[in-house]
CSV table of C-alpha atoms in Angstrom, one decimal:
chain,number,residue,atom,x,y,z
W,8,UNK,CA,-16.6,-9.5,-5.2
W,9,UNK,CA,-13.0,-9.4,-4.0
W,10,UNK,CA,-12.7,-8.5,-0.9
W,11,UNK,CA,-9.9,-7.7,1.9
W,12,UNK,CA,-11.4,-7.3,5.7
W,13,UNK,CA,-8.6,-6.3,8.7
W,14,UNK,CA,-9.1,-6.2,12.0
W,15,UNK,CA,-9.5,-4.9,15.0
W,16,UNK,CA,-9.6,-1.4,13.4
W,17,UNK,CA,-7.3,-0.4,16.7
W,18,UNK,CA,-5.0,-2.2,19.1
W,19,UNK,CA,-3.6,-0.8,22.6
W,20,UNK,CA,-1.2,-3.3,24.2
W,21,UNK,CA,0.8,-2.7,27.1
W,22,UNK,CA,4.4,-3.1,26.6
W,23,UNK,CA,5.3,-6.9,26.3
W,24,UNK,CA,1.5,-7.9,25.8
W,25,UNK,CA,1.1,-10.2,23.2
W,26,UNK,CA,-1.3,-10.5,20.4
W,27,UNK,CA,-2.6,-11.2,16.9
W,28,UNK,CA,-4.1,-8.7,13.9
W,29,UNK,CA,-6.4,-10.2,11.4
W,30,UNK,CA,-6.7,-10.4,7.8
W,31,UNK,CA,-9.7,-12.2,6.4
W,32,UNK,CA,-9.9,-12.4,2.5
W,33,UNK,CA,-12.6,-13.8,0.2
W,34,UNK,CA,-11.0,-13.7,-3.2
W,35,UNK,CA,-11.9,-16.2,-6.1
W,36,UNK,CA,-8.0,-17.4,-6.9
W,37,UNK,CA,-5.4,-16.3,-4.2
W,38,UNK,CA,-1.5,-15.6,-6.0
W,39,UNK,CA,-0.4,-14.0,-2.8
W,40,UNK,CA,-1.2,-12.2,1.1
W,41,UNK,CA,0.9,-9.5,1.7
W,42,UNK,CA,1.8,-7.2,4.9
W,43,UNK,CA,3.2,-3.9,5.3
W,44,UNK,CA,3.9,-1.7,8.0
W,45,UNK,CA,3.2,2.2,7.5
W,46,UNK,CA,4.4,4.8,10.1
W,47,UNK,CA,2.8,8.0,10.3
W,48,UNK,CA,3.3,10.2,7.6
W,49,UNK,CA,5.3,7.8,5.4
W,50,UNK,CA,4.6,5.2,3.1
W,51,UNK,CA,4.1,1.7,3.6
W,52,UNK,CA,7.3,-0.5,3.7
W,53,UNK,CA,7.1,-4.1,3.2
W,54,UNK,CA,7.2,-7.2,5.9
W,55,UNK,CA,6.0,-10.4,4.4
W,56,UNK,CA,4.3,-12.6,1.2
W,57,UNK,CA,2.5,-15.6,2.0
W,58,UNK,CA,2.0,-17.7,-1.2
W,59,UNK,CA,-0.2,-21.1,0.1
W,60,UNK,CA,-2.1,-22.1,3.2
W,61,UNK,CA,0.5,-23.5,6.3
W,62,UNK,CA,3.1,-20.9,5.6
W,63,UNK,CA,4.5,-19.1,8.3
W,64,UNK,CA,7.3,-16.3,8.2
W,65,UNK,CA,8.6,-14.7,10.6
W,66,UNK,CA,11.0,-11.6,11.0
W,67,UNK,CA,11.8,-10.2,15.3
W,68,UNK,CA,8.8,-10.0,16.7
W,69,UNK,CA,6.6,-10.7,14.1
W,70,UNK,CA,5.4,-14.0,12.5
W,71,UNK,CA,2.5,-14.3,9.9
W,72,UNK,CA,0.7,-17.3,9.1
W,73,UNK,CA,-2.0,-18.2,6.4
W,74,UNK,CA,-4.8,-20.4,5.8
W,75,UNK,CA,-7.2,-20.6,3.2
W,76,UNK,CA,-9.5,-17.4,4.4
W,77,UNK,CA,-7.3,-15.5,6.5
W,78,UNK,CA,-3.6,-13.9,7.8
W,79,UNK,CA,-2.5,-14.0,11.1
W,80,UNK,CA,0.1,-11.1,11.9
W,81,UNK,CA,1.5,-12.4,15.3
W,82,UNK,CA,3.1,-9.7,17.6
W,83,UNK,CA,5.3,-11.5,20.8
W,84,UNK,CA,6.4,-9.0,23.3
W,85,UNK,CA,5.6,-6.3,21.4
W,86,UNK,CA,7.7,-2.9,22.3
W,87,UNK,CA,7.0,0.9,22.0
W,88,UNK,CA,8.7,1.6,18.6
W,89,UNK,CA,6.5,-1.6,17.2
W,90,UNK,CA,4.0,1.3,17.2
W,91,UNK,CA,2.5,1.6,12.9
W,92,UNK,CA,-0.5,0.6,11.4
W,93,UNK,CA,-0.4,-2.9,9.4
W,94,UNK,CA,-1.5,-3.5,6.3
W,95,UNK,CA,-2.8,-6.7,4.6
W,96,UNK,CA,-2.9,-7.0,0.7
W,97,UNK,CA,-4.1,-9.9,-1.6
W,98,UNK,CA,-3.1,-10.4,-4.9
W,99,UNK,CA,-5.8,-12.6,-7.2
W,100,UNK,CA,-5.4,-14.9,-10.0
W,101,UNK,CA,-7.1,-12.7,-12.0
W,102,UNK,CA,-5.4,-9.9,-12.6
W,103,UNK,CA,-1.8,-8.9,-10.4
W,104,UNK,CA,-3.3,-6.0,-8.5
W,105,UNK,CA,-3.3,-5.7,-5.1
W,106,UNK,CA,-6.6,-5.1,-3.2
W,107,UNK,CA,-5.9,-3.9,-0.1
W,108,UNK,CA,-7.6,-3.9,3.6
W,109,UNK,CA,-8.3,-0.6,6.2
W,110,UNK,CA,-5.1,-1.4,8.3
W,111,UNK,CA,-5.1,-2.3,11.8
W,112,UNK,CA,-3.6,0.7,13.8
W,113,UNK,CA,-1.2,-0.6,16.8
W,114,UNK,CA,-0.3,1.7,19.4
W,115,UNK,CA,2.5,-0.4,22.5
W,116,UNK,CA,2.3,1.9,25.2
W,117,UNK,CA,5.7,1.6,27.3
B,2,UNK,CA,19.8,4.4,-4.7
B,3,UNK,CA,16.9,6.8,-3.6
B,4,UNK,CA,14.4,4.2,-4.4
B,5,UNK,CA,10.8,5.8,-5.2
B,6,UNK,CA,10.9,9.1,-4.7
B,7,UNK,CA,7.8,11.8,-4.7
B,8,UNK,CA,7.7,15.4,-4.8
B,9,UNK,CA,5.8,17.8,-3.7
B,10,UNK,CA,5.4,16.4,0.1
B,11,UNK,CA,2.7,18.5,0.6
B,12,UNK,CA,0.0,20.4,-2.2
B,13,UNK,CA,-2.6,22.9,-1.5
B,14,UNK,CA,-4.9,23.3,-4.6
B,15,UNK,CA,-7.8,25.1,-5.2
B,16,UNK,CA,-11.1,23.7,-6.9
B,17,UNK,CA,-10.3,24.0,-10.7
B,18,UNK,CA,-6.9,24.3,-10.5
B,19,UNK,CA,-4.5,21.0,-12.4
B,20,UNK,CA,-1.1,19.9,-11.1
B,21,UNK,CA,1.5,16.9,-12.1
B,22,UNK,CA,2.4,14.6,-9.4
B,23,UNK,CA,6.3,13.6,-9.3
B,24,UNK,CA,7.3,10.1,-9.5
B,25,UNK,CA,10.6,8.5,-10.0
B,26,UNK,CA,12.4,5.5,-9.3
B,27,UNK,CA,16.0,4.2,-9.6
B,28,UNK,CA,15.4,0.7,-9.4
B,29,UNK,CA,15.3,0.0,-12.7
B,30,UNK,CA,11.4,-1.4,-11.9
B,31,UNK,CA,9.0,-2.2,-15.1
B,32,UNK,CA,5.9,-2.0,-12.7
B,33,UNK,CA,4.7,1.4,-11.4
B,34,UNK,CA,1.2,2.3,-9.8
B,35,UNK,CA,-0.8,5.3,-8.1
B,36,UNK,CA,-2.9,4.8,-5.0
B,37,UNK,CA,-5.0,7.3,-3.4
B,38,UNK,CA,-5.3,6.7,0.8
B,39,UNK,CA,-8.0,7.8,2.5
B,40,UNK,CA,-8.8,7.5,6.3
B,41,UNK,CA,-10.9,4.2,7.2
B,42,UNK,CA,-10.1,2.7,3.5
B,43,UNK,CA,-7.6,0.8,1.8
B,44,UNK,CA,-5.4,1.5,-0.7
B,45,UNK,CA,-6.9,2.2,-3.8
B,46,UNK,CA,-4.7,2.1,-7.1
B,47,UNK,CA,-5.9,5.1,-9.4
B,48,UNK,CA,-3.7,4.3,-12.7
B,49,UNK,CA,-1.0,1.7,-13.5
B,50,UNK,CA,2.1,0.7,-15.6
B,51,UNK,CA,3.5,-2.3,-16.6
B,52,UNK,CA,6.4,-0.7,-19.0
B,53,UNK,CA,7.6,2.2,-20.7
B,54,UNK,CA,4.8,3.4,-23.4
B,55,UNK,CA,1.9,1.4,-21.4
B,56,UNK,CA,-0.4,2.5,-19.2
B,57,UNK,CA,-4.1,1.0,-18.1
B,58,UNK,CA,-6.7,2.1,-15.5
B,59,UNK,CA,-7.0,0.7,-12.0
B,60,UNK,CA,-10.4,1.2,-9.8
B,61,UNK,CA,-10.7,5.0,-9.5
B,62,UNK,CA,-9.3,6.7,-12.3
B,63,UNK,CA,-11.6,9.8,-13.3
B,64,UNK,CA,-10.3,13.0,-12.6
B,65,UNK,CA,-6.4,11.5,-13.1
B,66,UNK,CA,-4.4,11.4,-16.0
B,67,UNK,CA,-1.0,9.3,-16.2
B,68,UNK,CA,2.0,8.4,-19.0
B,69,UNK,CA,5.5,6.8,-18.7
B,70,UNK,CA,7.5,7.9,-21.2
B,71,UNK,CA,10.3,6.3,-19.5
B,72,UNK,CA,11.2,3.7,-16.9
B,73,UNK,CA,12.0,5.6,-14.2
B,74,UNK,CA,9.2,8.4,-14.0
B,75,UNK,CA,5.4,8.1,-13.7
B,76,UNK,CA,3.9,11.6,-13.6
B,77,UNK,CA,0.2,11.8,-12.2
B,78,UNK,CA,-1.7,14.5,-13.2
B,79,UNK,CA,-5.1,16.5,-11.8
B,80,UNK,CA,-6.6,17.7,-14.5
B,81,UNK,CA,-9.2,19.5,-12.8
B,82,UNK,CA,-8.9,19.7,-9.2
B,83,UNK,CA,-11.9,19.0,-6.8
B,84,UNK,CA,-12.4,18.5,-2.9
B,85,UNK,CA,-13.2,14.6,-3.3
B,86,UNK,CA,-9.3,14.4,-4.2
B,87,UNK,CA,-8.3,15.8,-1.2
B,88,UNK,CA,-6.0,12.9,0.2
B,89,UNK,CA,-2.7,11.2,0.3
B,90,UNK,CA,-1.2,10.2,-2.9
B,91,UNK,CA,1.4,7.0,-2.8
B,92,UNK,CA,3.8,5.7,-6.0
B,93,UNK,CA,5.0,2.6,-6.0
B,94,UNK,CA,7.3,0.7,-8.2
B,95,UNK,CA,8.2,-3.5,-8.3
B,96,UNK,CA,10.5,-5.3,-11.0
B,97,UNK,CA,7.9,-7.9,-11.7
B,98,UNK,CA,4.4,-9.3,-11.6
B,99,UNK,CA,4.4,-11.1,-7.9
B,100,UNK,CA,7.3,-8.7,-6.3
B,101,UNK,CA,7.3,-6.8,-3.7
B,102,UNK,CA,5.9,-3.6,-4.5
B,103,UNK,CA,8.3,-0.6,-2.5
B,104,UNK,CA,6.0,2.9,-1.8
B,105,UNK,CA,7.3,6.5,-2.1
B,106,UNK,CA,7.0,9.1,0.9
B,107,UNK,CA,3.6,10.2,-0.1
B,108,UNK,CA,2.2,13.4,-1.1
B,109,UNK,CA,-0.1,15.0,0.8
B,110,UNK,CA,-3.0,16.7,-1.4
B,111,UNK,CA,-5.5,19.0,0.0
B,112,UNK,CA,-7.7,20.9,-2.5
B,113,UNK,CA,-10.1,24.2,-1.1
């Protein structure tokens, strides 16, 4: 079975404390990893795709990377508004839906 | 452009009662989908489009109806409101297959 596993549930970094989130994936034909960032009581807006294993994007303070089982969301001197819970998606070669993980809730604390 | 946009923010229901979820974009977007949020889970994607006229099921559709009459709207509808739909609803829309997918604000559903 398809399935999309983030962690840590929860994060607490002081400010300018760096760190990594997890996605781990165990899908039968990976099209694509995705991350989104969601901010309370809105709906998730989108950061990064990853198509292949070795590819790395990065945007500020954030940089994902991929290999063949799991995402790396990278956070370097993170700050307070950084604050949102991540979200990793894969998309299969089966069908184009996404199946998505929990979230990793990251709270910066100035 | 408003991008996806979702109306009502926030829906009190009781058991029984039906209700149409808004959606609409201004994208010009073929793809639209529901998802259901709950707290602890991922997205789940209740019902989906891939055009105008066409509709298909995604992993938890009972209790949901949908259509897309045209490109821009993708009404959801209860059609018989329980408590295990209590949750927050998200629309999104993307203009092809492997796109980015962009969400709506969310509606907030709690049902009594």
């Amino acid at each position: 079975e398809d399935q999309v596993t983030q962690s840590p549930e929860a994060l607490r970094l002081q400010e300018g404390e760096s760190s990594s989130l997890n996605c781990s994936y165990t899908v039968s034909g990976l099209r694509g990893l995705f991350w989104y960032r969601q901010d309370p009581g809105k709906g998730p807006e989108f950061l990064f795709t990853l198509y292949s294993a070795g590819e790395e994007k990065e945007k500020e303070r954030l940089k994902a990377t991929l290999t063949k089982k799991e995402s790396f969301l990278h956070i370097t001197a993170p700050k307070p508004e950084d604050s949102a819970t991540y979200l990793c998606a894969v998309q299969t070669d089966s069908n184009y839906q996404l199946i998505w993980g929990a979230g990793t809730k990251l709270i910066i604390k100035p | 452009n408003a991008g996806v946009t979702q109306t009502p923010k926030f829906q009190v229901l009781k058991t029984g009662q039906s209700m149409t979820l808004q959606c609409a974009q201004d994208m010009n977007h073929e793809y639209m989908s529901w998802y259901r949020q709950d707290p602890g889970m991922g997205l789940r994607l209740i019902h989906y489009s891939v055009g105008a006229g066409i509709t298909d099921q995604g992993e938890v559709p009972n209790g949901y109806n949908v259509s897309r009459s045209t490109t821009e709207d993708f009404p959801l509808r209860l059609l018989s409101a329980a408590p295990s739909q209590t949750s927050v609803y998200f629309c999104a829309s993307r203009p092809g297959e492997l796109e980015t997918q962009y969400f709506g604000p969310g509606t907030r559903l709690l049902v009594l």
